[in-house]
mmCIF file of C-alpha atoms in Angstrom:
data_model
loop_
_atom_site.group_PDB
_atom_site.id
_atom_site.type_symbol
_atom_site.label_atom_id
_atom_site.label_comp_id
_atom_site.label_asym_id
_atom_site.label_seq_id
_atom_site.Cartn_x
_atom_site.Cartn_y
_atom_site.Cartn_z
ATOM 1 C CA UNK A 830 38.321 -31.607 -15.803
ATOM 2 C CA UNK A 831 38.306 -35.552 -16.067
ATOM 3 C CA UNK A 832 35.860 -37.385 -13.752
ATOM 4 C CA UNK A 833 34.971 -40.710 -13.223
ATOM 5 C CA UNK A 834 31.840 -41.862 -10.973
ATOM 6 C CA UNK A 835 31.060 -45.480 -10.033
ATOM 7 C CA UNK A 836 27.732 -46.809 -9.359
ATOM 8 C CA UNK A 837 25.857 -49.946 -8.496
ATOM 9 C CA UNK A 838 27.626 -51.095 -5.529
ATOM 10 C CA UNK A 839 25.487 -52.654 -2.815
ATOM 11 C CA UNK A 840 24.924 -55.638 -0.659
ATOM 12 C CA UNK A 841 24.333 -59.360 -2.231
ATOM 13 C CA UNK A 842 24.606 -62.728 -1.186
ATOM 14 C CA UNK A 843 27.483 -64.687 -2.172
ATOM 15 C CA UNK A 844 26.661 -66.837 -5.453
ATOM 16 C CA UNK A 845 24.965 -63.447 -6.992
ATOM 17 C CA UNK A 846 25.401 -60.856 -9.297
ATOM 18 C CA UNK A 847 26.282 -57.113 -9.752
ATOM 19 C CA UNK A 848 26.932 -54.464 -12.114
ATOM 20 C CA UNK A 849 28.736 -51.965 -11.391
ATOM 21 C CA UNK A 850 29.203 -48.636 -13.973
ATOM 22 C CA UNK A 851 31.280 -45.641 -14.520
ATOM 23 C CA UNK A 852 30.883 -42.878 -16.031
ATOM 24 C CA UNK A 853 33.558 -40.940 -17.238
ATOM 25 C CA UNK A 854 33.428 -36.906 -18.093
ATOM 26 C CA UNK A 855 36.133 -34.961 -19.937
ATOM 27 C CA UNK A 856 37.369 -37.976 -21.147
ATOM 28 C CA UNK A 857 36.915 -40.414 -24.100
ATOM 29 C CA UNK A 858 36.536 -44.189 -23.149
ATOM 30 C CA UNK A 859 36.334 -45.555 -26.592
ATOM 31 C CA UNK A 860 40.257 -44.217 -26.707
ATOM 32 C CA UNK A 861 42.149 -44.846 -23.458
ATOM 33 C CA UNK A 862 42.873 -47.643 -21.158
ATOM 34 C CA UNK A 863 40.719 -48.512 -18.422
ATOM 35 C CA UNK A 864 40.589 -50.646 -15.756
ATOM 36 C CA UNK A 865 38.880 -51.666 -12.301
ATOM 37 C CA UNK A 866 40.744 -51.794 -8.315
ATOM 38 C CA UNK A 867 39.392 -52.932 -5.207
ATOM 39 C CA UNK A 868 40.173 -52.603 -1.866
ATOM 40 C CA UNK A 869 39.593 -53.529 1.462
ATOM 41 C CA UNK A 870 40.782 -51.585 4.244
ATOM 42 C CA UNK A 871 44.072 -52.877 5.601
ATOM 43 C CA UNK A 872 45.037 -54.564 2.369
ATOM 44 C CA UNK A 873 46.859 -54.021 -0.656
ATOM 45 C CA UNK A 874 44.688 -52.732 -3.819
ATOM 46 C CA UNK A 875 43.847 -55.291 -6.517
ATOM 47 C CA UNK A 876 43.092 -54.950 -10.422
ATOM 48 C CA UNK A 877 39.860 -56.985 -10.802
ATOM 49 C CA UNK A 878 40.267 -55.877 -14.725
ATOM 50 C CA UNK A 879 41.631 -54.320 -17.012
ATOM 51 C CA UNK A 880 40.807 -52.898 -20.612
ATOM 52 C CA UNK A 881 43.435 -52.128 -23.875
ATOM 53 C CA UNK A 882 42.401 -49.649 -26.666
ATOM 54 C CA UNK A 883 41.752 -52.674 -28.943
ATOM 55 C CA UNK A 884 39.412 -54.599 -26.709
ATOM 56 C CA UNK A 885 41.993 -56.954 -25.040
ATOM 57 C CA UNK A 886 41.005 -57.690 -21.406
ATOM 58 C CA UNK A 887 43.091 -59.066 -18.240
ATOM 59 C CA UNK A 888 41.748 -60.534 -15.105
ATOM 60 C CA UNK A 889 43.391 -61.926 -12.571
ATOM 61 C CA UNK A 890 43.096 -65.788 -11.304
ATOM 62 C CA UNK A 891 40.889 -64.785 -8.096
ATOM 63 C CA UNK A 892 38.192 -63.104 -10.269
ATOM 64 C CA UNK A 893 38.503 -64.838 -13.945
ATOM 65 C CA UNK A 894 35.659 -66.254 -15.388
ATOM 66 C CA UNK A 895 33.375 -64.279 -13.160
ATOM 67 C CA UNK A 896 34.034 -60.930 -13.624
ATOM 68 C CA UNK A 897 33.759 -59.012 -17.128
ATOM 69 C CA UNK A 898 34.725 -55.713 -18.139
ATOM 70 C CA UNK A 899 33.028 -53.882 -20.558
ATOM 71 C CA UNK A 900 32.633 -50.364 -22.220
ATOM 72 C CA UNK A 901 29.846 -48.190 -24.040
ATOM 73 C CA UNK A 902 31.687 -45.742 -26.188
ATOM 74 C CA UNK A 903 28.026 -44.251 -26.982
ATOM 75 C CA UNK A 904 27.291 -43.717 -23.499
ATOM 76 C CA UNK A 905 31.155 -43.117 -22.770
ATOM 77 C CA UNK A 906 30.771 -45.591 -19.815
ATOM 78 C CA UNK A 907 32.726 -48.864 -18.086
ATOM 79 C CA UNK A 908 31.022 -51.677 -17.020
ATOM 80 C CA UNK A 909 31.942 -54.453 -14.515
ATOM 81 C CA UNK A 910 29.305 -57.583 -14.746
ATOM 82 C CA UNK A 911 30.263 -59.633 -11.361
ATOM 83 C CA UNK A 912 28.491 -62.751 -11.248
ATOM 84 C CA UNK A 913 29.009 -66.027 -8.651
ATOM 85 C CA UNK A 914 30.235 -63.397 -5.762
ATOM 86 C CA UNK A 915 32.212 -65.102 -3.224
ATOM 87 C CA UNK A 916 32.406 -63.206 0.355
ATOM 88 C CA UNK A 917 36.439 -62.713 -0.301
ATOM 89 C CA UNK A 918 34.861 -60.295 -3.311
ATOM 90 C CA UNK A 919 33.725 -57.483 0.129
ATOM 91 C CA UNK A 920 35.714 -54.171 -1.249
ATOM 92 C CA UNK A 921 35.535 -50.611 -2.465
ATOM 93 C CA UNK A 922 35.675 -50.718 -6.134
ATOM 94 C CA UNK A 923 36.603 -48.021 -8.259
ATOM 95 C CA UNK A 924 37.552 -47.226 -11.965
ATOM 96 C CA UNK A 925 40.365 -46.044 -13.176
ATOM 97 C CA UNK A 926 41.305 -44.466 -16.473
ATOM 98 C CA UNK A 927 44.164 -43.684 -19.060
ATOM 99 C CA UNK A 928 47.778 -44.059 -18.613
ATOM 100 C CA UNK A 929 50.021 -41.132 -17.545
ATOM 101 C CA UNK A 930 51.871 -39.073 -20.368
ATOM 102 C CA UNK A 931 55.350 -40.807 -20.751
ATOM 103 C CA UNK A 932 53.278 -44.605 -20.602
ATOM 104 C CA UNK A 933 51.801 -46.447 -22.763
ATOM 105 C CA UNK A 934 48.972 -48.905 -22.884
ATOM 106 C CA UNK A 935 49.259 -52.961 -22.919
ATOM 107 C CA UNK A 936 47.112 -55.330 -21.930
ATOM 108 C CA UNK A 937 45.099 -53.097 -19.649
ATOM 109 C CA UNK A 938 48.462 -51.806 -17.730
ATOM 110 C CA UNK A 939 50.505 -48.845 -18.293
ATOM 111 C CA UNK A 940 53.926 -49.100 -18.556
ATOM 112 C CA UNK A 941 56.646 -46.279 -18.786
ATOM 113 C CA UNK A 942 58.065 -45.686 -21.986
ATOM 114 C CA UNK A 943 61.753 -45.699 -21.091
ATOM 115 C CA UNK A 944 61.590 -48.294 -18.607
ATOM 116 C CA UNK A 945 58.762 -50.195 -19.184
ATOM 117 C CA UNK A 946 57.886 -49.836 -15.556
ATOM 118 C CA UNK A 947 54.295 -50.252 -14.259
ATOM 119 C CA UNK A 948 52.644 -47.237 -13.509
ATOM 120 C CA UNK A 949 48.857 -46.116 -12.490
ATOM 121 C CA UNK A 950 46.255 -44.912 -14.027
ATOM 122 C CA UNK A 951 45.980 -41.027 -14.170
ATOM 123 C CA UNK A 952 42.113 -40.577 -13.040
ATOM 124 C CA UNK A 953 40.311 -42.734 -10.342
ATOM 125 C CA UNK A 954 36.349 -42.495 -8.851
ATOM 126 C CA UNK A 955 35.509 -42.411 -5.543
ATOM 127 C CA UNK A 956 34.591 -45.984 -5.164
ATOM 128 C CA UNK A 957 31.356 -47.849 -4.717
ATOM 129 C CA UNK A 958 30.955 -50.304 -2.040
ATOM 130 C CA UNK A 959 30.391 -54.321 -2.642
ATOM 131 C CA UNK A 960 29.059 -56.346 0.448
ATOM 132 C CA UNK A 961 28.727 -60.239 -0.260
ATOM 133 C CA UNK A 962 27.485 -61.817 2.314
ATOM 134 C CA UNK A 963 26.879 -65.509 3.010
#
């Protein structure tokens, strides 16, 4: 049974720094594709970033250069180092792991096979809680 558990969510003021980790059990990081979501209640969920097999990463605009994902194949862990938090950065985060049979893995995204259409992750924590504050 695959699980994934985040951890070191909390409250910090904007300009600061968190890391947040996963840890991932019945499952293999140092072979899949993995990635990290927020959300925030009302609104639609967001990659923050996004890991390939080979070490590529994606981030989007609103987080590059801040955020960094990393992994610990050792510890079979994720990492998200958040530094220079700006209040719009308030959200459930979560990690999410390995694309769906059928998909494939670029970039950080899965895609379907046959149609090359995105798709989601298969396995997803229950989300630790970032509070930036001003």
């Amino acid at each position: 049974q695959v699980q994934l558990v985040e951890s070191g969510g909390g409250s910090v003021q904007a300009g600061g720094s968190l890391r947040l980790s996963c840890t991932g059990s019945g499952l293999i990081v140092s072979n899949i594709c993995m990635g990290w979501y927020r959300q925030v209640p009302g609104k639609e969920r967001e990659r923050v970033a996004a890991l390939d097999y080979d070490g590529t990463t994606t981030y989007p605009d609103s987080v590059k250069g801040r955020f960094t994902i990393s992994k610990d194949n050792s510890k079979n862990m994720l990492y998200l180092q958040m530094n220079n938090l700006k209040l719009e950065d308030t959200a459930m985060y979560y990690c999410a792991a390995d694309c769906p049979r059928g998909t494939y893995c670029s970039g950080g995204y899965c895609y379907v096979r046959t149609s090359m259409a995105a798709a989601d992750f298969s396995y997803r924590g229950p989300g630790t809680q970032v509070n930036v504050s001003s």
